[in-house]
Short mmCIF file of C-alpha atoms in Angstrom, two decimals:
data_model
loop_
_atom_site.label_atom_id
_atom_site.label_comp_id
_atom_site.label_asym_id
_atom_site.label_seq_id
_atom_site.Cartn_x
_atom_site.Cartn_y
_atom_site.Cartn_z
CA MET A 1 -25.60 21.61 29.58
CA THR A 2 -25.96 17.96 28.54
CA THR A 3 -25.70 16.29 25.15
CA HIS A 4 -27.37 13.20 23.70
CA PHE A 5 -27.34 11.48 20.34
CA TYR A 6 -30.45 9.85 18.83
CA ILE A 7 -31.42 8.58 15.42
CA LYS A 8 -34.15 10.53 13.64
CA ASP A 9 -37.70 9.09 13.86
CA PRO A 10 -36.62 5.85 15.61
CA GLU A 11 -40.02 4.15 15.22
CA LYS A 12 -40.02 4.82 11.50
CA ALA A 13 -36.37 3.80 11.19
CA LYS A 14 -37.07 0.55 13.02
CA GLY A 15 -39.32 -0.65 10.25
CA THR A 16 -36.94 0.06 7.36
CA LYS A 17 -33.55 -1.13 6.14
CA GLU A 18 -32.62 2.37 5.00
CA GLU A 19 -29.97 4.41 6.82
CA THR A 20 -31.29 7.08 9.18
CA LEU A 21 -29.80 10.40 10.23
CA ILE A 22 -28.05 10.69 13.61
CA GLN A 23 -29.06 13.85 15.48
CA LEU A 24 -27.46 15.67 18.40
CA PHE A 25 -29.76 17.05 21.12
CA ILE A 26 -28.37 19.64 23.54
CA ASN A 27 -30.24 20.30 26.78
CA LEU A 28 -29.59 23.88 27.83
CA GLN A 29 -31.53 25.97 30.37
CA CYS A 30 -34.44 23.53 30.25
CA ARG A 31 -34.66 23.93 26.49
CA LYS A 32 -33.36 21.83 23.60
CA ILE A 33 -31.11 22.52 20.64
CA LYS A 34 -31.28 20.02 17.76
CA ILE A 35 -28.33 19.63 15.40
CA SER A 36 -27.94 17.25 12.46
CA THR A 37 -24.63 15.37 12.52
CA GLY A 38 -24.77 14.53 8.82
CA PHE A 39 -24.02 10.88 9.64
CA LYS A 40 -26.41 8.04 8.85
CA VAL A 41 -26.75 4.44 10.06
CA LYS A 42 -29.36 1.72 9.97
CA TYR A 43 -31.52 1.29 13.06
CA LYS A 44 -30.01 -2.13 13.77
CA ASP A 45 -26.52 -0.59 13.92
CA TRP A 46 -27.41 2.04 16.55
CA ASP A 47 -26.84 1.39 20.27
CA ILE A 48 -29.61 3.33 22.03
CA LYS A 49 -28.08 3.03 25.51
CA LYS A 50 -24.50 3.94 24.57
CA GLU A 51 -25.64 6.50 21.96
CA ARG A 52 -23.00 5.24 19.59
CA VAL A 53 -22.72 3.05 16.48
CA LYS A 54 -22.56 -0.68 17.15
CA LYS A 55 -19.50 -2.71 16.23
CA SER A 56 -21.66 -4.56 13.69
CA HIS A 57 -21.31 -1.51 11.41
CA ASN A 58 -18.30 -1.74 9.07
CA ASN A 59 -17.17 1.80 9.92
CA SER A 60 -18.23 1.95 13.57
CA VAL A 61 -14.81 3.10 14.80
CA GLN A 62 -14.59 6.02 12.38
CA LEU A 63 -18.20 7.09 12.93
CA ASN A 64 -17.89 7.00 16.70
CA ILE A 65 -14.73 9.09 16.51
CA LEU A 66 -16.59 11.69 14.47
CA ILE A 67 -19.53 11.66 16.91
CA THR A 68 -17.21 12.09 19.89
CA ASN A 69 -15.35 14.91 18.12
CA LEU A 70 -18.62 16.70 17.46
CA GLU A 71 -19.69 16.30 21.09
CA GLN A 72 -16.38 17.76 22.28
CA LYS A 73 -16.70 20.59 19.77
CA VAL A 74 -20.08 21.56 21.24
CA LYS A 75 -18.73 21.45 24.81
CA ASN A 76 -15.79 23.66 23.83
CA LEU A 77 -18.16 26.15 22.18
CA TYR A 78 -20.27 26.26 25.34
CA LEU A 79 -17.22 26.96 27.51
CA LYS A 80 -16.18 29.69 25.09
CA CYS A 81 -19.62 31.31 25.45
CA LYS A 82 -19.27 31.36 29.23
CA MET A 83 -15.82 32.93 28.98
CA GLU A 84 -17.17 35.61 26.61
CA GLY A 85 -20.06 36.40 28.96
CA LYS A 86 -22.83 35.03 26.78
CA LYS A 87 -25.64 33.94 29.06
CA THR A 88 -28.97 33.90 27.25
CA PHE A 89 -30.26 30.77 25.56
CA GLU A 90 -30.43 32.47 22.15
CA GLU A 91 -26.86 33.75 22.36
CA ILE A 92 -25.48 30.35 23.26
CA ARG A 93 -27.72 28.51 20.78
CA GLN A 94 -26.58 30.74 17.91
CA ALA A 95 -22.90 30.49 18.88
CA ILE A 96 -23.07 26.68 19.00
CA LYS A 97 -25.00 26.43 15.71
CA ASP A 98 -22.57 28.81 13.96
CA GLY A 99 -19.55 26.98 15.38
CA VAL A 100 -20.78 23.57 14.26
CA LYS A 101 -21.80 24.97 10.87
CA ASP A 102 -18.34 26.50 10.33
CA ASN A 103 -16.76 23.20 11.27
CA LYS A 104 -18.94 21.29 8.80
CA GLN A 105 -18.34 23.74 5.97
CA GLN A 106 -14.56 23.59 6.23
CA VAL A 107 -13.43 21.92 3.03
CA PHE A 108 -9.84 20.92 2.45
CA ASP A 109 -8.53 21.00 -1.09
CA PHE A 110 -7.93 17.46 -2.34
CA TYR A 111 -4.65 18.09 -4.16
CA GLU A 112 -3.22 20.46 -1.56
CA THR A 113 -3.85 17.72 0.98
CA PHE A 114 -2.23 15.16 -1.34
CA ASP A 115 0.85 17.40 -1.60
CA GLU A 116 1.02 17.68 2.19
CA PHE A 117 0.69 13.90 2.46
CA ILE A 118 3.64 13.42 0.09
CA LYS A 119 5.67 16.08 1.89
CA ARG A 120 5.28 14.37 5.26
CA ARG A 121 5.97 10.91 3.85
CA THR A 122 9.16 12.12 2.15
CA GLN A 123 10.87 12.14 5.54
CA THR A 124 10.26 8.44 6.18
CA LEU A 125 9.82 6.67 2.84
CA SER A 126 12.13 5.80 -0.03
CA PRO A 127 12.32 8.00 -3.16
CA LYS A 128 10.81 5.14 -5.19
CA THR A 129 7.71 5.04 -2.96
CA ILE A 130 7.37 8.84 -3.12
CA GLN A 131 7.61 8.59 -6.91
CA LYS A 132 4.69 6.13 -6.82
CA TYR A 133 2.57 8.69 -4.91
CA ASN A 134 3.46 11.43 -7.41
CA THR A 135 2.58 9.15 -10.32
CA LEU A 136 -0.81 8.40 -8.74
CA LYS A 137 -1.46 12.13 -8.41
CA LYS A 138 -0.69 12.64 -12.12
CA HIS A 139 -3.08 9.84 -13.06
CA LEU A 140 -5.84 11.37 -10.90
CA LYS A 141 -5.45 14.78 -12.55
CA ARG A 142 -5.47 13.24 -16.01
CA PHE A 143 -8.56 11.25 -15.01
CA GLU A 144 -10.31 14.50 -14.03
CA ASP A 145 -9.59 16.09 -17.40
CA THR A 146 -10.40 13.01 -19.48
CA CYS A 147 -13.57 11.92 -17.65
CA ASN A 148 -14.78 15.41 -16.64
CA TYR A 149 -14.95 14.36 -12.98
CA GLU A 150 -14.08 17.04 -10.42
CA LEU A 151 -12.32 15.26 -7.58
CA SER A 152 -12.84 16.25 -3.96
CA PHE A 153 -13.04 14.36 -0.68
CA LYS A 154 -16.83 14.62 -0.83
CA ASN A 155 -17.24 12.80 -4.14
CA VAL A 156 -14.81 9.94 -3.55
CA ASN A 157 -17.43 7.22 -3.88
CA GLN A 158 -18.13 3.99 -5.72
CA THR A 159 -18.98 5.87 -8.92
CA PHE A 160 -15.58 7.57 -8.83
CA PHE A 161 -13.79 4.30 -8.14
CA GLU A 162 -15.43 2.43 -11.01
CA LYS A 163 -14.76 5.28 -13.46
CA PHE A 164 -11.16 5.63 -12.31
CA GLU A 165 -10.59 1.89 -12.62
CA GLY A 166 -11.95 1.91 -16.18
CA PHE A 167 -9.78 4.91 -17.03
CA MET A 168 -6.64 3.20 -15.76
CA TYR A 169 -7.36 0.17 -17.96
CA SER A 170 -8.42 1.94 -21.14
CA GLU A 171 -6.39 5.18 -21.10
CA VAL A 172 -3.27 4.37 -19.07
CA GLY A 173 -3.10 0.72 -20.19
CA LEU A 174 -2.59 -0.82 -16.75
CA SER A 175 -3.25 -4.44 -15.93
CA LYS A 176 -5.55 -5.40 -13.05
CA ASN A 177 -2.59 -6.18 -10.83
CA SER A 178 -0.95 -2.82 -11.54
CA PHE A 179 -4.21 -1.01 -10.81
CA ASP A 180 -4.51 -2.92 -7.54
CA LYS A 181 -1.25 -1.32 -6.36
CA TYR A 182 -2.49 2.18 -7.21
CA ALA A 183 -5.83 1.49 -5.52
CA ARG A 184 -4.06 0.47 -2.31
CA THR A 185 -1.90 3.60 -2.51
CA PHE A 186 -5.02 5.75 -2.93
CA LYS A 187 -6.64 4.12 0.11
CA THR A 188 -3.48 4.80 2.13
CA PHE A 189 -3.81 8.51 1.31
CA MET A 190 -7.52 8.57 2.12
CA GLY A 191 -6.88 6.80 5.43
CA TRP A 192 -4.10 9.24 6.37
CA SER A 193 -6.25 12.29 5.59
CA PHE A 194 -9.18 10.79 7.52
CA ASP A 195 -6.96 10.14 10.56
CA ASN A 196 -5.86 13.78 10.39
CA ASN A 197 -9.51 14.96 10.44
CA LEU A 198 -9.28 16.40 6.92
CA HIS A 199 -12.47 14.67 5.75
CA SER A 200 -15.21 12.43 7.11
CA ASN A 201 -15.78 10.30 4.01
CA PHE A 202 -15.02 6.62 4.57
CA GLU A 203 -16.58 5.34 1.34
CA TYR A 204 -13.04 4.56 0.24
CA LYS A 205 -13.00 1.62 2.66
CA ARG A 206 -15.54 -0.13 0.43
CA PHE A 207 -13.26 -0.04 -2.62
CA LYS A 208 -12.33 -3.61 -3.47
CA THR A 209 -9.84 -4.97 -5.96
CA LYS A 210 -8.95 -8.56 -6.63
CA PRO A 211 -5.49 -9.02 -8.17
CA GLU A 212 -5.06 -11.93 -10.53
CA LYS A 213 -2.69 -14.70 -9.57
CA THR A 214 0.36 -14.66 -11.83
CA ILE A 215 3.31 -16.93 -12.50
CA ILE A 216 6.24 -16.01 -10.26
CA VAL A 217 9.32 -16.11 -12.46
CA HIS A 218 12.36 -17.30 -10.53
CA LEU A 219 15.56 -19.27 -10.95
CA ASN A 220 16.01 -22.60 -9.22
CA ARG A 221 19.21 -23.54 -7.40
CA LYS A 222 20.65 -25.38 -10.40
CA GLU A 223 20.14 -22.33 -12.64
CA VAL A 224 21.77 -19.97 -10.12
CA MET A 225 24.80 -22.25 -9.92
CA LYS A 226 24.89 -22.51 -13.71
CA LEU A 227 25.04 -18.73 -13.95
CA SER A 228 27.72 -18.61 -11.27
CA SER A 229 30.02 -21.00 -13.15
CA LEU A 230 29.38 -19.51 -16.60
CA ASP A 231 32.60 -18.46 -18.34
CA LEU A 232 32.23 -14.75 -19.11
CA SER A 233 35.93 -13.90 -19.29
CA HIS A 234 35.38 -12.57 -22.82
CA ASN A 235 33.15 -9.77 -21.52
CA LYS A 236 34.09 -7.93 -18.30
CA THR A 237 30.76 -6.09 -18.14
CA TYR A 238 28.79 -9.33 -18.31
CA ASP A 239 31.10 -10.86 -15.72
CA LYS A 240 30.42 -8.05 -13.25
CA VAL A 241 26.66 -7.99 -13.84
CA ARG A 242 26.49 -11.78 -13.36
CA ASP A 243 28.40 -11.56 -10.06
CA VAL A 244 26.10 -8.87 -8.70
CA PHE A 245 22.99 -10.80 -9.76
CA VAL A 246 24.19 -14.06 -8.20
CA PHE A 247 25.11 -12.20 -4.99
CA GLN A 248 21.55 -10.89 -4.92
CA CYS A 249 20.19 -14.42 -5.40
CA LEU A 250 22.31 -15.57 -2.45
CA THR A 251 21.23 -12.77 -0.10
CA GLY A 252 17.63 -12.00 -1.11
CA GLN A 253 18.03 -8.22 -0.90
CA ARG A 254 16.65 -5.44 -3.07
CA PHE A 255 18.88 -4.02 -5.79
CA SER A 256 18.90 -0.65 -4.00
CA ASP A 257 20.51 -2.33 -0.99
CA ILE A 258 23.02 -4.17 -3.17
CA GLU A 259 24.01 -0.78 -4.62
CA ALA A 260 24.43 0.72 -1.14
CA ILE A 261 26.50 -2.11 0.39
CA LYS A 262 29.58 -1.00 2.35
CA ARG A 263 32.57 -3.06 3.45
CA GLU A 264 32.17 -1.94 7.05
CA ASP A 265 28.65 -3.46 7.02
CA ILE A 266 30.13 -6.94 6.66
CA ARG A 267 31.38 -8.34 9.94
CA GLU A 268 32.26 -11.95 10.79
CA GLY A 269 30.55 -13.30 7.69
CA VAL A 270 27.31 -11.39 8.25
CA TRP A 271 26.00 -8.44 6.23
CA HIS A 272 24.47 -5.90 8.63
CA LEU A 273 22.32 -3.52 6.63
CA ARG A 274 19.65 -0.90 7.06
CA THR A 275 17.37 -1.25 4.04
CA GLN A 276 16.97 1.70 1.71
CA LYS A 277 13.23 1.28 1.21
CA THR A 278 11.89 0.53 4.70
CA ARG A 279 14.95 1.39 6.84
CA ASP A 280 14.69 -1.93 8.63
CA ILE A 281 17.81 -3.44 10.19
CA ILE A 282 18.55 -6.87 8.73
CA GLN A 283 21.36 -9.35 9.29
CA VAL A 284 22.16 -11.58 6.32
CA PRO A 285 24.50 -14.55 6.85
CA LEU A 286 26.81 -14.80 3.82
CA VAL A 287 27.36 -18.24 2.29
CA GLN A 288 30.79 -19.09 0.91
CA LEU A 289 29.89 -18.25 -2.70
CA ALA A 290 28.73 -14.76 -1.63
CA LYS A 291 32.00 -14.27 0.28
CA ASP A 292 33.95 -15.38 -2.81
CA ILE A 293 32.21 -12.76 -4.94
CA LEU A 294 33.06 -10.02 -2.44
CA ASP A 295 36.64 -11.24 -2.25
CA LYS A 296 36.90 -11.02 -6.04
CA TYR A 297 36.44 -7.24 -5.82
CA LYS A 298 38.30 -6.60 -2.54
CA ASN A 299 40.78 -4.26 -4.26
CA ASP A 300 38.08 -2.19 -5.99
CA LEU A 301 36.72 1.07 -4.68
CA ARG A 302 33.30 -0.47 -4.03
CA PRO A 303 32.46 -3.92 -2.60
CA LEU A 304 30.40 -4.85 -5.68
CA PRO A 305 30.66 -3.53 -9.28
CA THR A 306 27.05 -2.35 -9.59
CA MET A 307 25.71 -0.21 -12.40
CA THR A 308 22.22 1.24 -12.86
CA ASN A 309 19.23 -1.02 -12.37
CA GLN A 310 18.10 -0.38 -15.95
CA ARG A 311 21.44 -1.43 -17.48
CA THR A 312 21.68 -4.40 -15.16
CA ASN A 313 18.23 -5.60 -16.27
CA LEU A 314 19.27 -5.25 -19.90
CA TYR A 315 22.55 -7.16 -19.51
CA ILE A 316 21.23 -9.92 -17.24
CA LYS A 317 18.77 -10.96 -19.96
CA GLU A 318 21.62 -11.30 -22.43
CA ILE A 319 23.68 -13.26 -19.89
CA CYS A 320 20.81 -15.64 -19.13
CA LYS A 321 20.39 -16.17 -22.87
CA ILE A 322 24.04 -17.20 -23.10
CA ALA A 323 23.39 -19.58 -20.17
CA GLN A 324 20.53 -21.05 -22.24
CA LEU A 325 17.83 -20.34 -19.67
CA SER A 326 15.31 -20.60 -22.48
CA GLU A 327 12.39 -22.50 -20.98
CA PRO A 328 9.19 -21.03 -22.51
CA ILE A 329 7.08 -19.15 -19.96
CA THR A 330 3.58 -17.83 -20.51
CA LYS A 331 2.48 -14.85 -18.44
CA THR A 332 -1.16 -13.78 -18.37
CA LYS A 333 -2.35 -10.24 -17.72
CA TYR A 334 -5.88 -8.90 -17.43
CA TYR A 335 -6.84 -5.42 -18.56
CA GLY A 336 -10.33 -5.14 -17.14
CA ASN A 337 -12.10 -8.12 -18.71
CA ARG A 338 -9.55 -8.47 -21.53
CA ARG A 339 -7.01 -11.27 -21.19
CA GLU A 340 -3.58 -11.11 -22.76
CA ASP A 341 -1.15 -14.07 -22.86
CA THR A 342 2.54 -13.53 -23.57
CA THR A 343 4.93 -16.43 -24.15
CA LYS A 344 8.66 -15.79 -24.14
CA PRO A 345 11.85 -17.66 -23.28
CA LYS A 346 12.68 -17.43 -19.59
CA TYR A 347 15.66 -15.11 -20.03
CA GLU A 348 13.34 -12.39 -21.38
CA PHE A 349 11.62 -12.16 -17.98
CA ILE A 350 14.77 -11.99 -15.84
CA THR A 351 15.32 -8.76 -13.86
CA THR A 352 17.08 -7.88 -10.63
CA HIS A 353 13.78 -8.39 -8.78
CA VAL A 354 13.72 -12.01 -9.99
CA ALA A 355 16.90 -12.55 -7.97
CA ARG A 356 15.04 -11.66 -4.77
CA LYS A 357 12.20 -14.03 -5.67
CA SER A 358 14.72 -16.74 -6.53
CA PHE A 359 16.26 -16.51 -3.06
CA ALA A 360 12.86 -16.74 -1.33
CA THR A 361 11.75 -19.69 -3.48
CA ILE A 362 14.97 -21.66 -3.16
CA ALA A 363 15.08 -21.07 0.61
CA ASN A 364 11.46 -22.17 0.95
CA GLU A 365 11.99 -25.34 -1.08
CA ASN A 366 15.07 -26.26 0.93
CA GLY A 367 13.53 -26.19 4.36
CA MET A 368 13.84 -22.64 5.68
CA THR A 369 10.71 -21.57 7.56
CA HIS A 370 8.69 -18.58 6.40
CA THR A 371 9.75 -16.69 9.53
CA GLU A 372 13.42 -17.33 8.79
CA ILE A 373 13.01 -16.21 5.19
CA MET A 374 11.19 -13.03 6.26
CA ASP A 375 13.97 -12.26 8.73
CA ILE A 376 16.32 -12.04 5.74
CA THR A 377 14.06 -10.53 3.06
CA GLY A 378 12.48 -8.04 5.45
CA HIS A 379 8.90 -8.92 4.55
CA LYS A 380 6.48 -8.04 7.34
CA ASP A 381 3.82 -10.70 6.76
CA LEU A 382 3.26 -14.04 5.08
CA LYS A 383 0.82 -12.66 2.51
CA THR A 384 3.50 -10.33 1.10
CA LEU A 385 6.13 -13.07 1.16
CA GLN A 386 3.87 -15.46 -0.76
CA ALA A 387 3.97 -13.09 -3.72
CA TYR A 388 7.69 -13.96 -3.92
CA LEU A 389 7.43 -17.72 -3.57
CA GLY A 390 7.43 -19.51 -6.89
CA THR A 391 7.06 -23.23 -7.47
CA ASP A 392 9.37 -25.63 -9.26
CA SER A 393 7.45 -28.37 -11.09
CA LYS A 394 10.40 -30.76 -10.75
CA VAL A 395 10.52 -30.27 -6.97
CA ILE A 396 6.75 -30.81 -6.71
CA LYS A 397 6.98 -33.95 -8.84
CA LYS A 398 9.79 -35.33 -6.67
CA LYS A 399 7.83 -34.69 -3.47
CA MET A 400 4.68 -36.27 -4.90
CA ASN A 401 6.61 -39.37 -5.87
CA SER A 402 8.18 -39.60 -2.41
CA ILE A 403 4.71 -39.46 -0.82
CA TRP A 404 3.06 -42.14 -2.95
CA SER A 405 5.95 -44.44 -3.89
#
């Protein structure tokens, strides 16, 4: 038995820009069996000699994997026929056709697969990331009910994506940048399920989002030092929250890692930590001010007096208000094609995550290379790091003057 793949009506396909069906021909006992693969490509994207999709096709890798899997499926069915004693052409032809048909008709439930995806990821990802997946699932189910769109792997297409995007703007109230994060999460799930042979739909790869560039709120070095020296002796809670926030500005770590810090992790002036979110191992050199903060609480049960992230975010705004960090900042958000500008004093935008961005920005402006910064923050690539790098207009002005003066 031999197998070959051809595109249907090649001469006709050659003269059109439309996609053409790929067919499988099986030569058996001097006779042929023709099977439709269900996959389509344009004539220009088909390699006649290799009988595979050319690299010029956006999804050539995925398509060729599916073609190879189908070819192996047919060969396995043929071997099974021989083992079962089936010898006639009709017996083998029917067994192969039925086997391929059963394989094509196997449909995996979308949400059961999503649950399995979450279950497997729970072992390796942080609770916060798992929560993001569960939230996406809730939005998808609400989308189904609201927009009367039954979701399955088969109908994940551009129509679905456009309707879901509109739903997330109008019904959920997300900005374009927030939707972009959910879209990337959805594509991660679709990619995982494709890699596990649970569907053959790669339309999801065509889904494109373009996040809007936003102002990166951060503190400059002078503001961090101002917070550090602020007299908060009248309020012990404020004093503790300020110390934790400044320590975060000095180390560039996530609040979850600040919460989990242990004294035994600090050796010879270096904080050795395994991050809570990504489980990376990072070594953070501690500057003198960071050491002083730790020393302040050396007799306490925990190295740092952390409280919940929510309460910390509430108190740090009040503390920054006392420090008069009141520069007006305008943030712009887009909800579909609707623009919304919000202007508030700087302290209103301060959260624990701003501390991490402050570290990255200050380090960048003071000569640390991007690689050195990423070694401390744990970012894997420059594109992700750049979302944390703000700009200080005073620093830019000073550098411009030094160039042209």
